[in-house]
């Protein structure tokens, strides 16, 4: 307990000496290994912690783990609904009166990403100013509304409108910025990897259950299930996710967010990554079918490949974050992605295809975890706006991959899709080659959590 010197009743040097003694005494009573979520990183008591506390603080606190898992679950709930239509929508669309044009089916698939591209930046910027949770809830309400519109539509046009409305709920930047708010830099890539893991697992799960669901509840039922998952995500946002700290008092000018060279490299990268992902998955399912794997059995390939890829990504991620090898790991992953596309252009047979898929998911998962973490470090004061730009280019990549991949497949054939993907990824590798090391981490305490 502080004595009377701290109340300001004793003047002069005596008060100063007594105040200093009190502060030293207070610091001595704080156990160095105790995580204190309510104290912001700038607190003097945390900045003066002895170095022997570092090994303990290298582990995620319970609060960080809780925040990371709950926010990853929001991604998973949204993405499970979206992924459920990927394996079955193209076949289902043929039963619709206006669903025989492959280009229109591609538009119905890609318009979600296109609408996200228009709104990631303003909603990310808004989350920097009004807070993360209000933006997340509003976006999820739009997602639910779009799911209901699609569920009650019996034409491709109506489903396209519903998909567009779903895309207007562009909250990926707000969620990712919230993860950055609630975790320390040293653990941010782990948190992003949890998000990537949740997305990968929901993708694999969707491949297992999509076809049975289509046969049991129909496409309208799948869209209705999307709405239910969206409502669950709203509940998680309101009642499970910890309250992040208030918006940063000093914001980076948006012009600097757009023109920052380090952020531009990452934005180009995520566009190339997701354009190639969507384009190649317009071909890979057919390759598996041609290799003797029926469509309803594809999950037997995807599920083990995704799970093994998560194990294989741990070593490069550890090298990147713990040993300061961010640049070589990122460049090596991009180079591997490029090589994978060229392998797909020439590979034949089920097991060679599975092997190349495994290499793809290892590189993809590493890049999915590293890049958003780097964005949050390059633009800490305005990470919502920066992640908005990042997610906008990601959505543009999704839309571009669908449209360009469909056109190439229709007019040039399968190998042309993979060669085009390799060219895009090679361009990314050239641009990324001059990347700087990310900003050095400051000594951090546990992240502050709003009351």
GROMACS .gro file of C-alpha atoms in nm:
model
  451
    1UNK     CA    1   0.000   0.000   0.000
    2UNK     CA    2   0.137   0.350  -0.080
    3UNK     CA    3   0.204   0.585   0.215
    4UNK     CA    4   0.113   0.950   0.252
    5UNK     CA    5   0.395   1.066   0.028
    6UNK     CA    6   0.198   0.957  -0.273
    7UNK     CA    7  -0.095   1.181  -0.185
    8UNK     CA    8   0.102   1.501  -0.248
    9UNK     CA    9   0.086   1.620   0.116
   10UNK     CA   10   0.467   1.620   0.168
   11UNK     CA   11   0.649   1.887  -0.039
   12UNK     CA   12   0.991   1.904  -0.206
   13UNK     CA   13   1.258   1.642  -0.242
   14UNK     CA   14   1.116   1.427   0.034
   15UNK     CA   15   0.797   1.371  -0.165
   16UNK     CA   16   0.995   1.291  -0.479
   17UNK     CA   17   1.214   1.036  -0.298
   18UNK     CA   18   0.916   0.879  -0.130
   19UNK     CA   19   0.721   0.858  -0.458
   20UNK     CA   20   1.015   0.691  -0.628
   21UNK     CA   21   1.044   0.443  -0.344
   22UNK     CA   22   0.673   0.365  -0.372
   23UNK     CA   23   0.698   0.299  -0.743
   24UNK     CA   24   0.998   0.072  -0.690
   25UNK     CA   25   0.810  -0.110  -0.417
   26UNK     CA   26   0.506  -0.152  -0.644
   27UNK     CA   27   0.722  -0.297  -0.919
   28UNK     CA   28   0.883  -0.537  -0.677
   29UNK     CA   29   0.543  -0.672  -0.577
   30UNK     CA   30   0.440  -0.752  -0.940
   31UNK     CA   31   0.543  -1.109  -1.023
   32UNK     CA   32   0.743  -1.091  -1.348
   33UNK     CA   33   0.571  -1.396  -1.495
   34UNK     CA   34   0.213  -1.275  -1.438
   35UNK     CA   35   0.019  -1.175  -1.749
   36UNK     CA   36  -0.173  -0.850  -1.696
   37UNK     CA   37  -0.423  -0.803  -1.979
   38UNK     CA   38  -0.563  -0.480  -1.835
   39UNK     CA   39  -0.231  -0.292  -1.852
   40UNK     CA   40  -0.146  -0.146  -2.194
   41UNK     CA   41   0.187  -0.226  -2.356
   42UNK     CA   42   0.324   0.122  -2.277
   43UNK     CA   43   0.293   0.068  -1.901
   44UNK     CA   44   0.625   0.138  -1.720
   45UNK     CA   45   0.573  -0.161  -1.494
   46UNK     CA   46   0.585  -0.392  -1.796
   47UNK     CA   47   0.866  -0.217  -1.979
   48UNK     CA   48   1.090  -0.265  -1.673
   49UNK     CA   49   1.029  -0.637  -1.637
   50UNK     CA   50   1.350  -0.835  -1.592
   51UNK     CA   51   1.478  -1.029  -1.887
   52UNK     CA   52   1.430  -1.360  -1.707
   53UNK     CA   53   1.055  -1.319  -1.769
   54UNK     CA   54   1.103  -1.342  -2.147
   55UNK     CA   55   1.080  -1.724  -2.182
   56UNK     CA   56   0.744  -1.726  -2.002
   57UNK     CA   57   0.608  -1.437  -2.206
   58UNK     CA   58   0.702  -1.622  -2.524
   59UNK     CA   59   0.392  -1.831  -2.464
   60UNK     CA   60   0.050  -1.697  -2.554
   61UNK     CA   61  -0.147  -1.581  -2.253
   62UNK     CA   62  -0.487  -1.732  -2.182
   63UNK     CA   63  -0.647  -1.408  -2.301
   64UNK     CA   64  -0.455  -1.414  -2.630
   65UNK     CA   65  -0.546  -1.777  -2.690
   66UNK     CA   66  -0.913  -1.707  -2.610
   67UNK     CA   67  -0.921  -1.406  -2.845
   68UNK     CA   68  -0.744  -1.592  -3.127
   69UNK     CA   69  -0.965  -1.900  -3.109
   70UNK     CA   70  -1.291  -1.705  -3.083
   71UNK     CA   71  -1.206  -1.478  -3.376
   72UNK     CA   72  -1.087  -1.777  -3.579
   73UNK     CA   73  -1.424  -1.940  -3.509
   74UNK     CA   74  -1.601  -1.639  -3.667
   75UNK     CA   75  -1.395  -1.689  -3.980
   76UNK     CA   76  -1.474  -2.060  -3.971
   77UNK     CA   77  -1.850  -2.010  -3.934
   78UNK     CA   78  -1.859  -1.768  -4.228
   79UNK     CA   79  -1.627  -1.965  -4.449
   80UNK     CA   80  -1.792  -2.301  -4.388
   81UNK     CA   81  -2.115  -2.166  -4.536
   82UNK     CA   82  -1.931  -2.017  -4.832
   83UNK     CA   83  -1.721  -2.328  -4.894
   84UNK     CA   84  -2.021  -2.559  -4.887
   85UNK     CA   85  -2.134  -2.438  -5.228
   86UNK     CA   86  -1.794  -2.461  -5.400
   87UNK     CA   87  -1.793  -2.837  -5.474
   88UNK     CA   88  -2.158  -2.856  -5.582
   89UNK     CA   89  -2.276  -2.519  -5.714
   90UNK     CA   90  -2.157  -2.558  -6.073
   91UNK     CA   91  -2.347  -2.885  -6.109
   92UNK     CA   92  -2.654  -2.747  -5.931
   93UNK     CA   93  -2.661  -2.435  -6.150
   94UNK     CA   94  -2.732  -2.651  -6.457
   95UNK     CA   95  -3.073  -2.731  -6.313
   96UNK     CA   96  -3.168  -2.362  -6.304
   97UNK     CA   97  -3.352  -2.205  -6.599
   98UNK     CA   98  -3.073  -1.949  -6.652
   99UNK     CA   99  -2.779  -2.161  -6.531
  100UNK     CA  100  -2.644  -2.313  -6.853
  101UNK     CA  101  -2.390  -2.038  -6.928
  102UNK     CA  102  -2.058  -2.120  -6.760
  103UNK     CA  103  -1.957  -1.754  -6.767
  104UNK     CA  104  -2.270  -1.653  -6.572
  105UNK     CA  105  -2.207  -1.929  -6.320
  106UNK     CA  106  -1.855  -1.791  -6.278
  107UNK     CA  107  -2.000  -1.445  -6.216
  108UNK     CA  108  -2.235  -1.587  -5.951
  109UNK     CA  109  -1.934  -1.746  -5.781
  110UNK     CA  110  -1.707  -1.442  -5.816
  111UNK     CA  111  -1.944  -1.158  -5.732
  112UNK     CA  112  -1.905  -1.226  -5.360
  113UNK     CA  113  -1.535  -1.141  -5.384
  114UNK     CA  114  -1.604  -0.844  -5.608
  115UNK     CA  115  -1.841  -0.684  -5.356
  116UNK     CA  116  -1.592  -0.754  -5.079
  117UNK     CA  117  -1.332  -0.572  -5.284
  118UNK     CA  118  -1.544  -0.256  -5.291
  119UNK     CA  119  -1.613  -0.253  -4.917
  120UNK     CA  120  -1.308  -0.393  -4.737
  121UNK     CA  121  -1.133  -0.055  -4.737
  122UNK     CA  122  -1.421   0.161  -4.608
  123UNK     CA  123  -1.523  -0.095  -4.346
  124UNK     CA  124  -1.163  -0.151  -4.235
  125UNK     CA  125  -1.116   0.227  -4.211
  126UNK     CA  126  -1.444   0.255  -4.019
  127UNK     CA  127  -1.331  -0.011  -3.769
  128UNK     CA  128  -1.028   0.207  -3.687
  129UNK     CA  129  -1.267   0.483  -3.583
  130UNK     CA  130  -1.582   0.331  -3.434
  131UNK     CA  131  -1.435   0.002  -3.312
  132UNK     CA  132  -1.408  -0.352  -3.443
  133UNK     CA  133  -1.719  -0.516  -3.299
  134UNK     CA  134  -1.985  -0.279  -3.441
  135UNK     CA  135  -1.844  -0.326  -3.790
  136UNK     CA  136  -1.824  -0.704  -3.745
  137UNK     CA  137  -2.187  -0.733  -3.632
  138UNK     CA  138  -2.316  -0.511  -3.914
  139UNK     CA  139  -2.125  -0.713  -4.173
  140UNK     CA  140  -2.253  -1.042  -4.038
  141UNK     CA  141  -2.611  -0.912  -4.056
  142UNK     CA  142  -2.558  -0.841  -4.427
  143UNK     CA  143  -2.412  -1.190  -4.468
  144UNK     CA  144  -2.724  -1.343  -4.311
  145UNK     CA  145  -2.956  -1.127  -4.524
  146UNK     CA  146  -2.778  -1.234  -4.844
  147UNK     CA  147  -2.801  -1.599  -4.745
  148UNK     CA  148  -3.178  -1.565  -4.702
  149UNK     CA  149  -3.218  -1.393  -5.040
  150UNK     CA  150  -3.026  -1.676  -5.211
  151UNK     CA  151  -3.219  -1.941  -5.016
  152UNK     CA  152  -3.554  -1.816  -5.148
  153UNK     CA  153  -3.434  -1.770  -5.509
  154UNK     CA  154  -3.497  -2.028  -5.780
  155UNK     CA  155  -3.295  -1.855  -6.054
  156UNK     CA  156  -2.925  -1.795  -6.102
  157UNK     CA  157  -2.993  -1.421  -6.112
  158UNK     CA  158  -3.157  -1.427  -5.769
  159UNK     CA  159  -2.871  -1.630  -5.623
  160UNK     CA  160  -2.624  -1.384  -5.773
  161UNK     CA  161  -2.804  -1.098  -5.597
  162UNK     CA  162  -2.790  -1.288  -5.267
  163UNK     CA  163  -2.420  -1.360  -5.313
  164UNK     CA  164  -2.358  -0.991  -5.384
  165UNK     CA  165  -2.541  -0.894  -5.064
  166UNK     CA  166  -2.335  -1.145  -4.869
  167UNK     CA  167  -2.020  -0.995  -5.013
  168UNK     CA  168  -2.117  -0.652  -4.881
  169UNK     CA  169  -2.053  -0.782  -4.530
  170UNK     CA  170  -1.680  -0.732  -4.577
  171UNK     CA  171  -1.551  -0.779  -4.222
  172UNK     CA  172  -1.228  -0.972  -4.277
  173UNK     CA  173  -1.020  -0.658  -4.218
  174UNK     CA  174  -1.204  -0.577  -3.895
  175UNK     CA  175  -1.162  -0.935  -3.765
  176UNK     CA  176  -0.794  -0.951  -3.858
  177UNK     CA  177  -0.730  -0.608  -3.704
  178UNK     CA  178  -0.909  -0.726  -3.389
  179UNK     CA  179  -0.673  -1.024  -3.370
  180UNK     CA  180  -0.379  -0.782  -3.397
  181UNK     CA  181  -0.533  -0.563  -3.125
  182UNK     CA  182  -0.563  -0.854  -2.883
  183UNK     CA  183  -0.229  -1.028  -2.942
  184UNK     CA  184   0.134  -0.927  -2.912
  185UNK     CA  185   0.353  -0.909  -3.221
  186UNK     CA  186   0.553  -1.216  -3.126
  187UNK     CA  187   0.234  -1.427  -3.127
  188UNK     CA  188   0.050  -1.263  -3.414
  189UNK     CA  189   0.161  -1.509  -3.679
  190UNK     CA  190   0.046  -1.794  -3.453
  191UNK     CA  191  -0.293  -1.625  -3.421
  192UNK     CA  192  -0.314  -1.575  -3.797
  193UNK     CA  193  -0.217  -1.940  -3.842
  194UNK     CA  194  -0.512  -2.036  -3.622
  195UNK     CA  195  -0.735  -1.840  -3.858
  196UNK     CA  196  -0.575  -2.009  -4.157
  197UNK     CA  197  -0.612  -2.345  -3.988
  198UNK     CA  198  -0.980  -2.285  -3.919
  199UNK     CA  199  -1.035  -2.189  -4.282
  200UNK     CA  200  -0.843  -2.492  -4.408
  201UNK     CA  201  -1.034  -2.730  -4.183
  202UNK     CA  202  -1.371  -2.583  -4.279
  203UNK     CA  203  -1.271  -2.615  -4.644
  204UNK     CA  204  -1.191  -2.981  -4.594
  205UNK     CA  205  -1.512  -3.033  -4.394
  206UNK     CA  206  -1.717  -2.866  -4.664
  207UNK     CA  207  -1.582  -3.112  -4.919
  208UNK     CA  208  -1.695  -3.400  -4.698
  209UNK     CA  209  -2.049  -3.279  -4.626
  210UNK     CA  210  -2.142  -3.061  -4.926
  211UNK     CA  211  -2.270  -3.339  -5.149
  212UNK     CA  212  -2.473  -3.517  -4.876
  213UNK     CA  213  -2.622  -3.183  -4.772
  214UNK     CA  214  -2.719  -3.100  -5.130
  215UNK     CA  215  -2.902  -3.431  -5.159
  216UNK     CA  216  -3.073  -3.400  -4.820
  217UNK     CA  217  -3.167  -3.029  -4.788
  218UNK     CA  218  -3.101  -2.891  -5.138
  219UNK     CA  219  -2.919  -2.573  -5.235
  220UNK     CA  220  -3.186  -2.359  -5.067
  221UNK     CA  221  -3.121  -2.549  -4.745
  222UNK     CA  222  -2.745  -2.490  -4.778
  223UNK     CA  223  -2.802  -2.116  -4.815
  224UNK     CA  224  -3.037  -2.129  -4.517
  225UNK     CA  225  -2.763  -2.306  -4.320
  226UNK     CA  226  -2.530  -2.019  -4.414
  227UNK     CA  227  -2.774  -1.782  -4.247
  228UNK     CA  228  -2.779  -1.993  -3.929
  229UNK     CA  229  -2.399  -2.001  -3.921
  230UNK     CA  230  -2.396  -1.622  -3.965
  231UNK     CA  231  -2.628  -1.581  -3.664
  232UNK     CA  232  -2.398  -1.804  -3.458
  233UNK     CA  233  -2.104  -1.586  -3.563
  234UNK     CA  234  -2.290  -1.277  -3.439
  235UNK     CA  235  -2.337  -1.448  -3.103
  236UNK     CA  236  -1.966  -1.530  -3.081
  237UNK     CA  237  -1.880  -1.169  -3.166
  238UNK     CA  238  -2.106  -1.022  -2.900
  239UNK     CA  239  -2.063  -1.268  -2.616
  240UNK     CA  240  -1.736  -1.461  -2.662
  241UNK     CA  241  -1.479  -1.234  -2.829
  242UNK     CA  242  -1.302  -1.010  -2.573
  243UNK     CA  243  -1.355  -0.637  -2.614
  244UNK     CA  244  -1.054  -0.491  -2.799
  245UNK     CA  245  -0.891  -0.167  -2.682
  246UNK     CA  246  -1.032   0.161  -2.818
  247UNK     CA  247  -0.912   0.284  -3.159
  248UNK     CA  248  -0.554   0.410  -3.183
  249UNK     CA  249  -0.545   0.786  -3.107
  250UNK     CA  250  -0.307   0.864  -3.398
  251UNK     CA  251  -0.402   0.729  -3.741
  252UNK     CA  252  -0.167   0.691  -4.037
  253UNK     CA  253  -0.292   0.905  -4.329
  254UNK     CA  254  -0.474   0.683  -4.574
  255UNK     CA  255  -0.254   0.806  -4.859
  256UNK     CA  256   0.048   0.662  -4.678
  257UNK     CA  257  -0.136   0.333  -4.627
  258UNK     CA  258  -0.193   0.312  -5.003
  259UNK     CA  259   0.158   0.419  -5.107
  260UNK     CA  260   0.370   0.235  -4.850
  261UNK     CA  261   0.606   0.016  -5.052
  262UNK     CA  262   0.613  -0.266  -4.796
  263UNK     CA  263   0.234  -0.282  -4.788
  264UNK     CA  264   0.214  -0.269  -5.170
  265UNK     CA  265   0.432  -0.581  -5.193
  266UNK     CA  266   0.203  -0.766  -4.954
  267UNK     CA  267  -0.108  -0.647  -5.139
  268UNK     CA  268   0.030  -0.768  -5.472
  269UNK     CA  269   0.115  -1.096  -5.304
  270UNK     CA  270  -0.229  -1.169  -5.165
  271UNK     CA  271  -0.389  -1.086  -5.501
  272UNK     CA  272  -0.157  -1.330  -5.681
  273UNK     CA  273  -0.202  -1.596  -5.413
  274UNK     CA  274  -0.580  -1.604  -5.421
  275UNK     CA  275  -0.620  -1.553  -5.795
  276UNK     CA  276  -0.405  -1.860  -5.853
  277UNK     CA  277  -0.590  -2.056  -5.581
  278UNK     CA  278  -0.935  -2.000  -5.733
  279UNK     CA  279  -0.815  -2.052  -6.090
  280UNK     CA  280  -0.639  -2.381  -6.014
  281UNK     CA  281  -0.938  -2.518  -5.822
  282UNK     CA  282  -1.147  -2.476  -6.134
  283UNK     CA  283  -0.927  -2.754  -6.277
  284UNK     CA  284  -0.801  -2.969  -5.988
  285UNK     CA  285  -1.138  -3.135  -5.906
  286UNK     CA  286  -1.170  -3.248  -6.268
  287UNK     CA  287  -0.813  -3.380  -6.261
  288UNK     CA  288  -0.893  -3.589  -5.954
  289UNK     CA  289  -1.208  -3.722  -6.119
  290UNK     CA  290  -1.017  -3.810  -6.435
  291UNK     CA  291  -0.758  -3.989  -6.220
  292UNK     CA  292  -1.029  -4.222  -6.089
  293UNK     CA  293  -1.149  -4.038  -5.777
  294UNK     CA  294  -1.528  -3.976  -5.787
  295UNK     CA  295  -1.643  -3.628  -5.694
  296UNK     CA  296  -1.812  -3.738  -5.372
  297UNK     CA  297  -1.483  -3.902  -5.264
  298UNK     CA  298  -1.258  -3.598  -5.313
  299UNK     CA  299  -1.267  -3.523  -4.941
  300UNK     CA  300  -1.054  -3.833  -4.889
  301UNK     CA  301  -0.778  -3.645  -5.066
  302UNK     CA  302  -0.835  -3.293  -4.935
  303UNK     CA  303  -0.879  -3.372  -4.565
  304UNK     CA  304  -0.551  -3.562  -4.505
  305UNK     CA  305  -0.359  -3.326  -4.734
  306UNK     CA  306  -0.480  -3.020  -4.541
  307UNK     CA  307  -0.406  -3.179  -4.202
  308UNK     CA  308  -0.056  -3.293  -4.299
  309UNK     CA  309   0.018  -2.951  -4.451
  310UNK     CA  310  -0.051  -2.786  -4.115
  311UNK     CA  311   0.212  -3.005  -3.953
  312UNK     CA  312   0.465  -2.935  -4.228
  313UNK     CA  313   0.414  -2.558  -4.206
  314UNK     CA  314   0.527  -2.541  -3.841
  315UNK     CA  315   0.900  -2.559  -3.914
  316UNK     CA  316   0.911  -2.271  -4.167
  317UNK     CA  317   0.685  -2.058  -3.946
  318UNK     CA  318   0.913  -2.116  -3.647
  319UNK     CA  319   1.216  -2.024  -3.856
  320UNK     CA  320   1.043  -1.707  -3.975
  321UNK     CA  321   0.926  -1.574  -3.640
  322UNK     CA  322   1.162  -1.714  -3.378
  323UNK     CA  323   1.487  -1.690  -3.575
  324UNK     CA  324   1.419  -1.379  -3.783
  325UNK     CA  325   1.394  -1.557  -4.120
  326UNK     CA  326   1.077  -1.384  -4.241
  327UNK     CA  327   1.213  -1.276  -4.578
  328UNK     CA  328   1.371  -1.608  -4.686
  329UNK     CA  329   1.071  -1.811  -4.570
  330UNK     CA  330   0.826  -1.587  -4.754
  331UNK     CA  331   1.033  -1.590  -5.075
  332UNK     CA  332   1.081  -1.967  -5.057
  333UNK     CA  333   0.706  -2.017  -5.014
  334UNK     CA  334   0.629  -1.801  -5.317
  335UNK     CA  335   0.888  -1.992  -5.521
  336UNK     CA  336   0.730  -2.321  -5.413
  337UNK     CA  337   0.384  -2.195  -5.513
  338UNK     CA  338   0.521  -2.106  -5.857
  339UNK     CA  339   0.677  -2.449  -5.899
  340UNK     CA  340   0.353  -2.617  -5.789
  341UNK     CA  341   0.160  -2.454  -6.075
  342UNK     CA  342   0.413  -2.577  -6.329
  343UNK     CA  343   0.393  -2.926  -6.178
  344UNK     CA  344   0.015  -2.924  -6.209
  345UNK     CA  345   0.050  -2.839  -6.578
  346UNK     CA  346   0.236  -3.165  -6.643
  347UNK     CA  347   0.138  -3.409  -6.367
  348UNK     CA  348  -0.074  -3.721  -6.429
  349UNK     CA  349  -0.205  -3.991  -6.197
  350UNK     CA  350  -0.377  -3.974  -5.861
  351UNK     CA  351  -0.080  -3.997  -5.626
  352UNK     CA  352   0.135  -3.740  -5.812
  353UNK     CA  353  -0.162  -3.501  -5.801
  354UNK     CA  354  -0.198  -3.562  -5.425
  355UNK     CA  355   0.174  -3.494  -5.373
  356UNK     CA  356   0.159  -3.164  -5.561
  357UNK     CA  357  -0.156  -3.067  -5.368
  358UNK     CA  358   0.032  -3.123  -5.042
  359UNK     CA  359   0.312  -2.890  -5.155
  360UNK     CA  360   0.051  -2.632  -5.255
  361UNK     CA  361  -0.121  -2.632  -4.915
  362UNK     CA  362   0.208  -2.611  -4.723
  363UNK     CA  363   0.315  -2.299  -4.914
  364UNK     CA  364  -0.037  -2.154  -4.914
  365UNK     CA  365  -0.083  -2.194  -4.537
  366UNK     CA  366   0.255  -2.037  -4.458
  367UNK     CA  367   0.178  -1.734  -4.675
  368UNK     CA  368  -0.178  -1.703  -4.540
  369UNK     CA  369  -0.039  -1.682  -4.185
  370UNK     CA  370   0.263  -1.460  -4.249
  371UNK     CA  371   0.123  -1.189  -4.472
  372UNK     CA  372  -0.158  -1.045  -4.252
  373UNK     CA  373   0.080  -1.048  -3.955
  374UNK     CA  374   0.331  -0.844  -4.159
  375UNK     CA  375   0.059  -0.596  -4.261
  376UNK     CA  376  -0.029  -0.536  -3.895
  377UNK     CA  377   0.340  -0.472  -3.815
  378UNK     CA  378   0.404  -0.234  -4.104
  379UNK     CA  379   0.091  -0.026  -4.024
  380UNK     CA  380   0.025  -0.068  -3.652
  381UNK     CA  381  -0.144   0.272  -3.605
  382UNK     CA  382  -0.392   0.216  -3.891
  383UNK     CA  383  -0.403  -0.160  -3.919
  384UNK     CA  384  -0.777  -0.161  -3.991
  385UNK     CA  385  -0.732   0.057  -4.300
  386UNK     CA  386  -0.418  -0.131  -4.409
  387UNK     CA  387  -0.588  -0.468  -4.368
  388UNK     CA  388  -0.887  -0.326  -4.554
  389UNK     CA  389  -0.665  -0.257  -4.855
  390UNK     CA  390  -0.503  -0.598  -4.813
  391UNK     CA  391  -0.837  -0.777  -4.804
  392UNK     CA  392  -0.961  -0.572  -5.098
  393UNK     CA  393  -0.676  -0.696  -5.313
  394UNK     CA  394  -0.741  -1.046  -5.181
  395UNK     CA  395  -1.104  -1.023  -5.292
  396UNK     CA  396  -1.000  -0.886  -5.629
  397UNK     CA  397  -0.774  -1.187  -5.660
  398UNK     CA  398  -1.063  -1.422  -5.583
  399UNK     CA  399  -1.282  -1.254  -5.844
  400UNK     CA  400  -1.001  -1.234  -6.102
  401UNK     CA  401  -0.910  -1.597  -6.047
  402UNK     CA  402  -1.267  -1.709  -6.107
  403UNK     CA  403  -1.325  -1.500  -6.418
  404UNK     CA  404  -0.981  -1.543  -6.578
  405UNK     CA  405  -0.959  -1.910  -6.482
  406UNK     CA  406  -1.298  -1.979  -6.638
  407UNK     CA  407  -1.205  -1.796  -6.958
  408UNK     CA  408  -0.869  -1.973  -6.990
  409UNK     CA  409  -1.023  -2.312  -6.922
  410UNK     CA  410  -1.292  -2.254  -7.182
  411UNK     CA  411  -1.072  -2.113  -7.459
  412UNK     CA  412  -0.718  -2.244  -7.393
  413UNK     CA  413  -0.751  -2.562  -7.187
  414UNK     CA  414  -0.622  -2.686  -6.853
  415UNK     CA  415  -0.244  -2.635  -6.894
  416UNK     CA  416  -0.298  -2.268  -6.982
  417UNK     CA  417  -0.464  -2.209  -6.643
  418UNK     CA  418  -0.162  -2.339  -6.455
  419UNK     CA  419   0.093  -2.161  -6.677
  420UNK     CA  420  -0.093  -1.831  -6.625
  421UNK     CA  421  -0.096  -1.890  -6.248
  422UNK     CA  422   0.278  -1.961  -6.254
  423UNK     CA  423   0.342  -1.638  -6.445
  424UNK     CA  424   0.144  -1.433  -6.192
  425UNK     CA  425   0.324  -1.594  -5.900
  426UNK     CA  426   0.664  -1.542  -6.064
  427UNK     CA  427   0.582  -1.172  -6.097
  428UNK     CA  428   0.500  -1.167  -5.725
  429UNK     CA  429   0.834  -1.332  -5.647
  430UNK     CA  430   1.020  -1.063  -5.843
  431UNK     CA  431   0.831  -0.783  -5.665
  432UNK     CA  432   0.875  -0.942  -5.320
  433UNK     CA  433   1.249  -0.994  -5.368
  434UNK     CA  434   1.328  -0.639  -5.251
  435UNK     CA  435   1.118  -0.660  -4.934
  436UNK     CA  436   1.264  -0.516  -4.615
  437UNK     CA  437   1.281  -0.699  -4.286
  438UNK     CA  438   0.969  -0.619  -4.082
  439UNK     CA  439   0.993  -0.358  -3.804
  440UNK     CA  440   1.174  -0.480  -3.495
  441UNK     CA  441   0.946  -0.582  -3.214
  442UNK     CA  442   0.932  -0.363  -2.909
  443UNK     CA  443   0.924  -0.514  -2.561
  444UNK     CA  444   0.558  -0.592  -2.517
  445UNK     CA  445   0.339  -0.670  -2.225
  446UNK     CA  446   0.014  -0.855  -2.263
  447UNK     CA  447  -0.227  -0.664  -2.488
  448UNK     CA  448  -0.480  -0.435  -2.331
  449UNK     CA  449  -0.841  -0.546  -2.330
  450UNK     CA  450  -1.122  -0.294  -2.298
  451UNK     CA  451  -1.347  -0.331  -2.000
   0.00000   0.00000   0.00000
